[in-house]
Amino acid sequence: MVLYLKEFKIKWGMVIDLDRCTGCGACMVACQAENNIAPPVDASNKRYSLTWLLVYQLSNKQPYPNHDVAYMPRPCLQCGKPNCVPVCPVIATDKNQEGGIVSQVNARCIGCRYCMAACPYHARYFNWHDPVWPEGMEKTLTPDVSTRPRGVVEKCLFCHHRYMAARDKARIEDRDPNALAEGDYIPACVEMCPTGAMVFGDLENPEHKVHKLSKSPYAFRLLERLNTKPQVYYYSKREWVRKQGDNYLEHETVGGV
Amino acid sequence: MALNRRSFLTFAAGGVAGTLFTPVIWKSIDDTAIWTQNWPWIPRLEYGPRAYAATTCKLCPAGCGLNIRTAGGRPVAAEGRTDHPLSQGGICPLGAAAVQLLYAPARIKGPMQKQADGTHQPISWDQAEALLKEKLAEQNGKKDAVVCVSGDENGTINELFSALLGGLGSDGCFLMPGEQIVASKILREGSIGYDLENADFVLVFGADLLDGWGTAVRNKKAYGAAHPMGEEASAEYVYVGPTQNVTGGAADQWVSIAPGMEGVLALGVAYHLLQGGMTAPQAHDFFAYRNFVINRYTPEYVERLTGVAPEQVAELARKLRSANKPLIIPGSTIAQGGGVFNFAAALSLNMLFDNVNSAGGIQVLPDLPTVVSGAKEPAQVRAKDLVAYVQGVAEGKVSKPAVCLVYEANPLFALPLPDVTAQAFDGTYLVSFSTFYDETAAQADLLLPTPTFIERFDDVQTPYGSGFASYSLTRPAIRQPIFDTKPTGDVLLAVAKALGIDLGFASFDKVLEAKVAVLSELEGFFTDKVQPWEARAGKAPAAASGNLWRTISRGAVWASITEPFPTAMQLGSTIISQTAPPDAEDWTFPVSLAAMDSRTYGSRHIAIPPFCLPLLGEQEIQGDVFYVWMNSATARSYGLQAEDRVTLTGPNGSCLAKVRIFEGVGRNMVAAPLGFGHTAWDKFSRNKGDNIYKVLTVRTEPGSNLAVWADSRVRIAKA
Amino acid sequence: MEEKKGGTSAGGVVLPFLLGFVAALAFGWWGVPQLLYSKKVQPLVFTHQNHIELYGMMCDDCHSFRRDGSFAGLPDNAKCAECHSFPMGDHPDEIKFVEEYYEKGIEVPWLVYQYQPDNVFFSHAAHREYDCATAGCHPDVGSSNELPAYYENRLTKYSRDTMKMKDCERCHATVAAQEPERFAGAPNACQICHK
């Protein structure tokens, strides 16, 4: 069964401008609050911290004073050909809905973590422990995303609940839920970004900004040669940044000008 | 039929067979599976309609607009407000974590009094207010026996503090240190703003424009708008500062210099401009300035002090000249502890380009009139030097205060040399109005917790760094505070009344109403249609009219771009030459300390919120040890490698850290974050890293007598 | 001897087996539900029939969509108080509503027959065109004069009448098969209903 090779008319995607991201992390905090992720007491142990969206620091690896730095927010890239989907033995993760968001249904997950091994982007996280909120803080949980017990894998879903809410709003207003306008549905991280480094929309819709931006010569995808076809594009005018998007050899040229 | 073994077994077999024709097995498997999904220790979701409450953030002085999202009346998330000119939909990590701070374990749940054994025991609000009244009454009329330290740079609450202190015969109303005190040495009234949105070349000296400095989220919005994706940038940003911090990393160009050298480089740039024939006939001290700069800040001299090559300085001057709207922003990397020299030197470049009160230039912004009778003018409060005062008390030069009121501030942690501060206030009756159990609250004799900004009324007037004067309200998103807290404004009014001091208001809400009422006498507009920077560029807004309180209390933002008073144009040659530092080298403390103040680590009075912890990288903190950053050449010269443990030693203390090799730090510098090393608070922030405030050096700047510590130096040694 | 033994054997086997079989059926179909579910009554008496027939109200006067597309479900006190802010009649439960709930600011703890687990998202907006009761989702209370009893599963704590996943799936599969164009996007994808 090759359901995951399905093509969709709508493909929600992001273009993230790495020249504009300052690495402040507002997106990560917004993501945790939006998706009911419990705060860790010791976040320095990255094995246990759940960061659906993680901002990496990139370096051009030149010594001072020629050093340059860039920040790369990494949500789940919602691959067009996801590696995680075919390995899931219980179809807890799937790519089967118009929009192309790779699902992760925690109620169905058995915690085998095959998907984590399969994902080349480290976008998936395992709940080693039950989530614990300090006393009272559970009152700040949003009603939109269920809490996850220990033993299941979780990941970014492009704030899928916001997609469903946007579709509902469209239905109530007698608009076509399959023809959402740009801005009707935006994940929390994109909405909060103070420099506007993240743009979100339907990659297949020429009226959405991401459609054109994703075709820019400065746009690239992570580990493009794995042919996972992510729906998240990065954008940088700096060649060294684009070069770090994949394991290029010395003499190889990358896209862009 | 007798019941024998055989018939019993057949009965049982019949039972088993029969069970297969009932749903019992399937039902029990199903229900057990559902039961396992609902472990009682994992919280259930609560449902309810979604709503938003527009308010203004008080977690740092930047004054961003926030939308507090509620579900069934419970605040669940803080979002940016697109209709607020100071945030335009953006948010910083601290603001994004604001709602969860409501339930941070560090919250003080009610008024408390310190016992003989040092613990805090709950008391009632009546007892607490009576106690405060009694302590203040004892000092009534004694000159400067009562002081207050406010961490709120721009709230009307400071009027209540200064009026109450004034009524008691004291003049000691201090703000926590910030850029404003330096600016107040240049401009006696009003404050200085920067019209980033209309500039096409932004040269930043020191100020961490995009993180911990001024109106950070607005700055980021302006930076983002100037760098549209897929198009050419409409403004170039150059950062002159010690590290590739958020601003240094994002800027189009980073020029590395040691903290404290910004002024030298600015005058080095001025040298090229003046040599290139630039004049400023509108400034009456132009010739004095020209002579001073040309004679002293020669390319060789500037290179020797800053390490920046003369060609690079000349290139900066060339870029400035070719820009249409150049804007030069002075500041300290930690938005505090800077000196007048660096500030005035960078500011003088703006004067050379004559871009004062013009679009894309620096702005002189008015202070809003005070409304509380007996309150001091904001400019008077800003000009008071808290650090100099604390040092004076510690050294015995100034008499120790009998009572110290601390509001939204954590001086025992976040003033340079916290041990000296603790010593200065030892024996003083310390009253903390803090929401959280911070280091100052832990030492305080009386705790009078104020609700978080999500639970109270408050206001923000023109944050420092903003390009326009503004006013917006902070409004509660929930009906009742969740703990037994009381807004400090109301406590002060009640205590003042008990002391027989008439401040003229019955409640803090009424003070805010009066504040809004005075806006109607000023020339201003609401930012719903025209943004202040658009107005500055020539788009005329409609004057604010109607019931101002009604509009502003619903979230509207009032703004004004009028020039408050005629400003005499000066390049500041006198103050610059008086404050210019001697160029002696310091060999005892050979390494420049580039302290970093980031919203990721909280703010001056908020420790790292639980929700910001995952933002810290593996090379920022590991367990309880934090990292200081240096480039590989510096590390080599001190025999250090990545992950080595080091001590940073200043004249008054030392810190333990690990080494992170980061090439975005200048030569012979060590970069270290402020905000770690808390000893109070809660398990999320306590005992993580060390407090860099301990190793800062406070010196007195000649010519201005200002306490300065942004250019501290340290010794590093392998631990 | 052998014959007798066999005869006794046959009678002795069939009867206990049948008894056991019937007992198990009775236990499974009648006893277990008795044990598994506790019966609860609604906090107040409510008649849909009167509201509809006597006062001409429509379902969506109370069970309405919010402007953001979400479904409000049961009306809150404020909605009820649009008419019942003070007792209109002399029914003790109406007085109880006003005095015990509305005036004290406590929402009526109605028992909802259909609440789904936290990990389920149900879009009422998407199912607007279907009749709530005849489609089999909700008990038909619209024309009833009293509210049916509420049975709570002692193990799972959910209502007995909460719709199960297989019911959702069955309908999605049939409808999608009938109108594949309209239901493009695989309506049986787990993510459609799970959050």
Coordinates of N, CA and C in Angstrom, one line a residue, chain A residues 15-17 19-26 28-30 32-34 36-46 49-51 54 57 59 61-71 107 130-150 161-162 191-199 213 216 235 237-238, chain B residues 37 39 41-48 50 69 71 74-80 89-93 96-97 99-105 210 217 220-221 223-225 227-233 244-246 248-250 254 256-257 600 610-618 621-623 629 631-632 660 662-667 683-684 688:
Chain A
V15 N 7.7 28.7 4.2 CA 9.0 29.1 3.8 C 9.6 29.9 4.9
I16 N 10.8 29.5 5.4 CA 11.4 30.2 6.5 C 12.6 30.9 6.1
D17 N 12.6 32.2 6.3 CA 13.8 33.0 5.9 C 14.9 33.0 6.9
D19 N 17.7 34.3 6.8 CA 18.4 35.6 6.9 C 17.7 36.5 7.9
R20 N 16.4 36.2 8.1 CA 15.6 37.1 8.9 C 15.3 36.6 10.3
C21 N 15.5 35.3 10.5 CA 15.3 34.7 11.8 C 16.4 35.1 12.7
T22 N 16.1 35.6 13.9 CA 17.1 36.1 14.8 C 17.3 35.1 15.9
G23 N 16.6 33.9 15.9 CA 16.8 32.9 16.9 C 16.2 33.2 18.2
C24 N 15.3 34.1 18.3 CA 14.8 34.5 19.7 C 14.0 33.4 20.4
G25 N 13.4 32.5 19.6 CA 12.7 31.4 20.3 C 11.2 31.7 20.7
A26 N 10.7 32.8 20.3 CA 9.3 33.1 20.6 C 8.4 32.0 20.0
M28 N 9.1 28.9 19.6 CA 9.1 27.6 20.4 C 8.2 27.7 21.6
V29 N 8.2 28.9 22.2 CA 7.4 29.1 23.4 C 5.9 29.0 23.0
A30 N 5.6 29.7 21.9 CA 4.2 29.8 21.4 C 3.8 28.3 21.1
Q32 N 4.8 25.5 22.4 CA 4.6 24.7 23.7 C 3.2 25.0 24.3
A33 N 2.9 26.4 24.3 CA 1.7 26.8 24.9 C 0.5 26.3 24.1
E34 N 0.6 26.4 22.7 CA -0.5 26.0 21.8 C -0.7 24.5 21.9
N36 N 0.1 22.3 24.3 CA 0.0 21.7 25.7 C 1.2 20.8 26.0
I37 N 2.4 21.3 25.8 CA 3.6 20.6 26.1 C 4.0 21.0 27.5
A38 N 4.2 20.1 28.4 CA 4.5 20.4 29.8 C 6.0 20.9 29.9
P39 N 6.2 21.9 30.8 CA 7.6 22.5 30.9 C 8.5 21.5 31.6
P40 N 9.7 21.3 31.1 CA 10.6 20.4 31.8 C 11.4 21.2 32.9
V41 N 11.7 20.5 34.0 CA 12.5 21.2 35.0 C 13.9 21.3 34.6
D42 N 14.5 20.3 34.0 CA 15.8 20.4 33.5 C 15.8 20.2 32.0
A43 N 15.8 21.3 31.3 CA 15.7 21.2 29.8 C 17.0 21.0 29.2
S44 N 18.1 21.0 30.0 CA 19.4 20.8 29.4 C 19.6 19.4 28.9
N45 N 18.8 18.5 29.4 CA 18.8 17.1 28.9 C 17.9 17.0 27.7
K46 N 18.5 17.1 26.5 CA 17.7 17.3 25.3 C 17.0 16.0 25.0
S49 N 13.5 16.5 26.5 CA 12.7 17.7 26.3 C 12.0 17.6 24.9
L50 N 10.7 18.0 25.0 CA 9.9 17.8 23.8 C 9.8 19.2 23.1
T51 N 10.5 19.3 22.0 CA 10.5 20.6 21.3 C 10.0 20.3 19.8
L54 N 12.1 23.3 17.0 CA 13.4 23.5 17.6 C 14.2 24.5 16.7
Q57 N 21.1 26.6 15.9 CA 22.1 27.6 15.5 C 23.0 27.1 14.4
S59 N 26.4 27.7 12.0 CA 27.6 28.5 11.9 C 28.4 28.3 10.6
K61 N 31.4 28.2 10.4 CA 32.6 27.5 10.8 C 33.8 28.2 10.5
Q62 N 33.8 29.5 10.3 CA 34.9 30.3 10.0 C 35.4 30.9 11.4
P63 N 36.7 31.0 11.6 CA 37.1 31.6 12.9 C 36.8 33.1 12.9
Y64 N 36.8 33.7 14.1 CA 36.7 35.1 14.2 C 37.7 35.8 13.4
P65 N 37.5 36.9 12.7 CA 36.3 37.7 12.6 C 35.4 37.4 11.4
N66 N 35.7 36.3 10.7 CA 34.9 36.0 9.5 C 33.7 35.1 9.8
H67 N 33.4 35.0 11.1 CA 32.3 34.1 11.5 C 30.9 34.7 11.1
D68 N 30.0 33.8 10.8 CA 28.7 34.2 10.5 C 27.8 33.2 11.2
V69 N 26.6 33.6 11.5 CA 25.7 32.8 12.3 C 24.3 32.9 11.6
A70 N 23.6 31.8 11.7 CA 22.2 31.8 11.2 C 21.4 30.9 12.1
Y71 N 20.1 31.1 12.2 CA 19.2 30.3 13.0 C 18.2 29.6 12.2
A107 N -3.3 8.6 20.5 CA -4.1 7.5 21.0 C -3.8 6.2 20.4
D130 N 5.5 10.7 31.9 CA 4.2 11.4 31.9 C 4.4 12.9 32.0
P131 N 3.6 13.7 31.3 CA 3.8 15.1 31.4 C 3.4 15.6 32.8
V132 N 4.1 16.6 33.4 CA 3.8 17.1 34.7 C 3.7 18.6 34.6
W133 N 2.6 19.2 34.9 CA 2.5 20.7 35.0 C 2.6 21.0 36.5
P134 N 3.3 22.2 36.8 CA 3.2 22.6 38.2 C 1.8 22.8 38.6
E135 N 1.5 22.7 39.9 CA 0.2 22.8 40.4 C -0.6 24.0 39.9
G136 N -1.7 23.8 39.3 CA -2.5 25.0 38.8 C -2.2 25.2 37.3
M137 N -1.0 25.0 36.9 CA -0.7 25.3 35.5 C -1.5 24.5 34.5
E138 N -2.1 23.4 34.9 CA -2.9 22.6 34.0 C -4.1 23.4 33.6
K139 N -4.4 24.5 34.3 CA -5.6 25.3 33.9 C -5.3 26.1 32.7
T140 N -4.0 26.2 32.3 CA -3.7 27.0 31.1 C -3.7 26.1 29.9
L141 N -4.1 24.8 30.0 CA -4.1 23.9 28.8 C -5.2 24.4 27.9
T142 N -4.9 24.4 26.6 CA -5.9 24.8 25.6 C -6.8 23.6 25.4
P143 N -8.0 23.8 25.0 CA -8.9 22.7 24.7 C -8.7 22.0 23.4
D144 N -7.7 22.5 22.6 CA -7.5 22.2 21.2 C -6.7 21.0 21.0
V145 N -5.8 20.7 21.9 CA -4.8 19.6 21.7 C -4.8 18.7 22.9
S146 N -5.0 17.4 22.7 CA -5.0 16.5 23.9 C -3.6 16.3 24.5
T147 N -3.6 16.0 25.8 CA -2.4 15.7 26.4 C -1.9 14.3 26.1
R148 N -0.6 14.1 26.1 CA -0.1 12.8 25.8 C 0.5 12.1 27.0
P149 N 0.2 10.8 27.2 CA 0.8 10.1 28.3 C 2.2 9.6 27.9
R150 N 2.9 9.0 28.8 CA 4.2 8.5 28.5 C 4.1 7.3 27.5
H161 N -5.1 21.5 14.6 CA -6.4 21.9 15.1 C -6.8 23.3 14.6
R162 N -5.8 24.1 14.3 CA -6.1 25.4 13.7 C -6.6 25.2 12.3
E191 N 2.5 32.7 13.3 CA 1.7 33.9 13.7 C 2.5 34.8 14.7
M192 N 3.3 34.2 15.6 CA 4.0 34.9 16.6 C 5.3 35.5 16.2
C193 N 5.9 35.0 15.1 CA 7.2 35.4 14.8 C 7.4 36.9 14.7
P194 N 8.3 37.5 15.6 CA 8.4 39.0 15.6 C 9.1 39.6 14.4
T195 N 9.8 38.8 13.6 CA 10.4 39.4 12.4 C 9.7 39.0 11.2
G196 N 8.7 38.1 11.3 CA 8.0 37.7 10.1 C 8.9 36.8 9.3
A197 N 9.8 36.0 9.9 CA 10.7 35.1 9.2 C 10.0 33.9 8.6
M198 N 8.8 33.6 9.1 CA 8.1 32.4 8.6 C 6.9 32.8 7.8
V199 N 6.7 32.2 6.7 CA 5.5 32.4 5.9 C 4.8 31.1 5.7
L213 N 7.5 31.9 -3.3 CA 8.8 31.9 -2.6 C 9.5 30.6 -2.6
S216 N 11.8 30.2 -5.4 CA 12.9 31.1 -5.5 C 14.2 30.4 -5.6
Y235 N 14.9 29.5 3.2 CA 15.3 30.6 2.2 C 16.5 31.3 2.8
K237 N 19.9 33.9 1.3 CA 20.7 34.4 0.2 C 22.2 34.1 0.5
R238 N 22.5 33.5 1.6 CA 23.9 33.2 1.9 C 24.2 31.7 1.5
Chain B
Q37 N -6.5 5.2 28.7 CA -6.2 6.5 28.0 C -6.4 7.6 29.0
W39 N -5.5 8.1 32.4 CA -4.8 8.0 33.7 C -5.2 9.3 34.5
W41 N -3.6 10.9 36.6 CA -2.6 11.9 36.9 C -2.2 12.8 35.7
I42 N -2.9 12.5 34.6 CA -2.7 13.3 33.4 C -3.9 14.2 33.2
P43 N -3.7 15.5 33.2 CA -4.8 16.4 33.3 C -5.8 16.3 32.1
R44 N -7.1 16.4 32.4 CA -8.1 16.5 31.3 C -8.2 17.9 30.8
L45 N -8.7 18.0 29.6 CA -8.9 19.4 29.0 C -10.2 19.9 29.5
E46 N -10.2 21.3 29.7 CA -11.4 21.9 30.0 C -11.9 22.7 28.8
Y47 N -13.2 22.7 28.5 CA -13.7 23.3 27.3 C -14.5 24.6 27.6
G48 N -14.6 25.4 26.6 CA -15.3 26.7 26.8 C -15.1 27.5 25.6
R50 N -13.8 30.4 23.1 CA -12.5 31.1 23.0 C -12.8 32.6 23.0
R69 N -5.4 34.9 25.3 CA -6.4 34.0 24.8 C -7.0 33.3 25.9
A71 N -10.0 30.4 27.3 CA -10.9 29.3 26.9 C -11.8 29.1 28.1
R74 N -10.6 30.9 31.1 CA -9.3 30.6 31.7 C -8.2 31.1 30.7
P75 N -7.2 31.9 31.1 CA -6.2 32.3 30.2 C -5.4 31.1 29.8
V76 N -5.2 30.9 28.5 CA -4.4 29.7 28.0 C -3.2 30.1 27.2
A77 N -3.2 31.2 26.6 CA -2.0 31.6 25.8 C -1.9 33.1 25.6
A78 N -0.7 33.5 25.5 CA -0.5 35.0 25.1 C -0.1 35.0 23.7
E79 N -0.7 35.9 23.0 CA -0.4 36.1 21.5 C -0.1 37.6 21.3
G80 N 0.5 37.8 20.2 CA 0.8 39.2 19.8 C -0.4 39.9 19.4
G89 N 1.7 42.3 16.3 CA 1.4 40.9 16.1 C 2.6 40.0 16.6
G90 N 3.7 40.6 16.8 CA 4.9 39.8 17.2 C 4.9 39.6 18.7
I91 N 5.8 38.8 19.2 CA 5.9 38.6 20.6 C 7.3 38.1 20.9
C92 N 7.7 38.3 22.1 CA 9.1 37.8 22.5 C 8.9 36.5 23.3
P93 N 9.9 35.7 23.5 CA 9.7 34.5 24.2 C 9.2 34.7 25.7
A96 N 5.5 35.4 25.4 CA 4.8 34.2 25.0 C 4.6 33.2 26.2
A97 N 5.5 33.4 27.2 CA 5.4 32.5 28.4 C 4.6 33.1 29.5
V99 N 1.3 33.7 30.2 CA 0.2 33.1 30.8 C 0.6 32.0 31.8
Q100 N 1.5 31.2 31.5 CA 1.9 30.1 32.3 C 2.6 30.6 33.6
L101 N 3.1 31.9 33.5 CA 3.7 32.5 34.7 C 2.7 32.7 35.8
L102 N 1.4 32.8 35.4 CA 0.3 32.9 36.4 C 0.4 31.8 37.5
Y103 N 0.8 30.6 37.0 CA 0.8 29.5 37.9 C 2.2 29.0 38.2
A104 N 3.2 29.9 38.0 CA 4.6 29.5 38.3 C 4.7 29.2 39.8
P105 N 5.4 28.1 40.1 CA 5.5 27.8 41.6 C 6.1 28.9 42.4
L210 N 17.6 44.0 18.8 CA 16.6 43.0 18.5 C 16.3 42.1 19.6
V217 N 10.4 44.1 20.3 CA 9.5 43.5 19.3 C 9.2 44.5 18.2
K220 N 12.2 44.5 16.0 CA 12.2 43.3 15.1 C 11.3 43.5 14.0
K221 N 10.1 44.0 14.3 CA 9.1 44.2 13.2 C 9.7 45.2 12.1
Y223 N 12.9 45.7 11.6 CA 13.9 45.0 10.9 C 13.4 44.1 9.9
G224 N 12.3 43.3 10.2 CA 11.7 42.4 9.3 C 11.1 43.1 8.1
A225 N 10.4 44.2 8.4 CA 9.8 44.9 7.3 C 10.9 45.4 6.3
H227 N 13.6 43.9 5.6 CA 14.2 42.8 4.9 C 13.1 41.8 4.4
P228 N 12.3 42.3 3.4 CA 11.2 41.4 2.9 C 11.8 40.2 2.2
M229 N 11.1 39.1 2.4 CA 11.6 37.8 1.8 C 11.4 37.9 0.3
G230 N 12.4 37.5 -0.4 CA 12.3 37.5 -1.8 C 12.4 38.8 -2.5
E231 N 12.8 39.8 -1.7 CA 13.0 41.2 -2.4 C 14.3 41.7 -1.8
E232 N 14.7 42.9 -2.4 CA 15.8 43.5 -1.9 C 15.5 44.2 -0.5
A233 N 16.5 44.3 0.3 CA 16.3 44.9 1.6 C 16.1 46.4 1.4
Q244 N 28.2 38.4 18.3 CA 27.1 38.1 17.4 C 25.9 37.7 18.3
N245 N 25.5 38.6 19.1 CA 24.2 38.3 19.8 C 23.1 38.4 18.8
V246 N 21.9 38.5 19.3 CA 20.7 38.5 18.4 C 20.9 39.6 17.3
G248 N 23.7 41.3 16.6 CA 24.9 41.1 15.8 C 24.8 40.0 14.8
G249 N 24.0 38.9 15.1 CA 23.8 37.8 14.2 C 22.9 38.2 13.1
A250 N 21.9 39.0 13.4 CA 20.9 39.3 12.3 C 21.3 40.4 11.4
W254 N 28.4 43.0 10.9 CA 28.8 43.0 12.4 C 30.2 43.5 12.5
S256 N 33.0 44.0 15.3 CA 33.3 43.6 16.7 C 34.2 44.6 17.4
I257 N 33.7 45.2 18.5 CA 34.6 45.9 19.3 C 34.2 45.6 20.8
T600 N 15.2 35.6 26.4 CA 15.2 34.2 26.6 C 15.4 33.8 28.1
P610 N 9.4 28.8 33.2 CA 9.4 27.4 32.8 C 9.3 27.2 31.3
F611 N 8.5 27.9 30.6 CA 8.3 27.6 29.2 C 9.5 28.1 28.3
C612 N 10.4 28.9 28.9 CA 11.5 29.3 28.1 C 12.7 28.4 28.3
L613 N 12.6 27.5 29.2 CA 13.8 26.6 29.5 C 14.2 25.8 28.2
P614 N 13.2 25.2 27.5 CA 13.7 24.4 26.3 C 14.4 25.2 25.2
L615 N 14.4 26.6 25.4 CA 15.1 27.4 24.4 C 16.6 27.4 24.6
L616 N 17.0 27.0 25.8 CA 18.4 27.1 26.1 C 19.1 25.9 25.5
G617 N 20.1 26.2 24.7 CA 20.8 25.2 24.0 C 21.7 24.3 24.8
E618 N 22.2 23.2 24.3 CA 23.1 22.4 25.0 C 24.4 23.2 25.4
I621 N 23.5 25.8 28.8 CA 23.5 25.3 30.2 C 23.5 23.8 30.1
Q622 N 24.2 23.2 31.0 CA 24.2 21.7 31.1 C 24.0 21.4 32.6
G623 N 22.9 20.9 33.0 CA 22.6 20.6 34.4 C 22.6 21.9 35.2
W629 N 31.0 32.3 26.6 CA 31.5 32.1 25.2 C 32.7 32.9 24.9
N631 N 36.0 33.2 21.6 CA 36.4 32.6 20.3 C 37.6 31.7 20.5
S632 N 38.0 30.9 19.5 CA 39.0 29.9 19.7 C 40.4 30.5 20.0
R660 N 32.4 27.7 26.1 CA 31.8 27.4 24.8 C 32.6 28.1 23.8
F662 N 32.7 29.9 20.6 CA 31.8 30.5 19.7 C 32.6 31.7 19.0
E663 N 32.7 31.5 17.7 CA 33.6 32.4 16.9 C 32.9 33.8 16.7
G664 N 31.7 33.9 17.2 CA 31.0 35.2 17.1 C 31.3 36.1 18.3
V665 N 32.4 36.0 18.9 CA 32.8 36.8 20.1 C 34.1 37.5 19.7
G666 N 34.2 38.7 20.0 CA 35.4 39.5 19.6 C 36.7 39.0 20.3
R667 N 37.8 39.6 19.9 CA 39.1 39.2 20.4 C 39.2 39.6 21.8
K683 N 12.0 25.7 41.2 CA 12.9 24.7 40.7 C 13.2 24.9 39.2
F684 N 12.4 25.6 38.6 CA 12.7 25.8 37.1 C 13.8 26.8 36.9
K688 N 20.7 27.4 38.7 CA 21.1 27.0 37.3 C 22.1 28.1 36.9

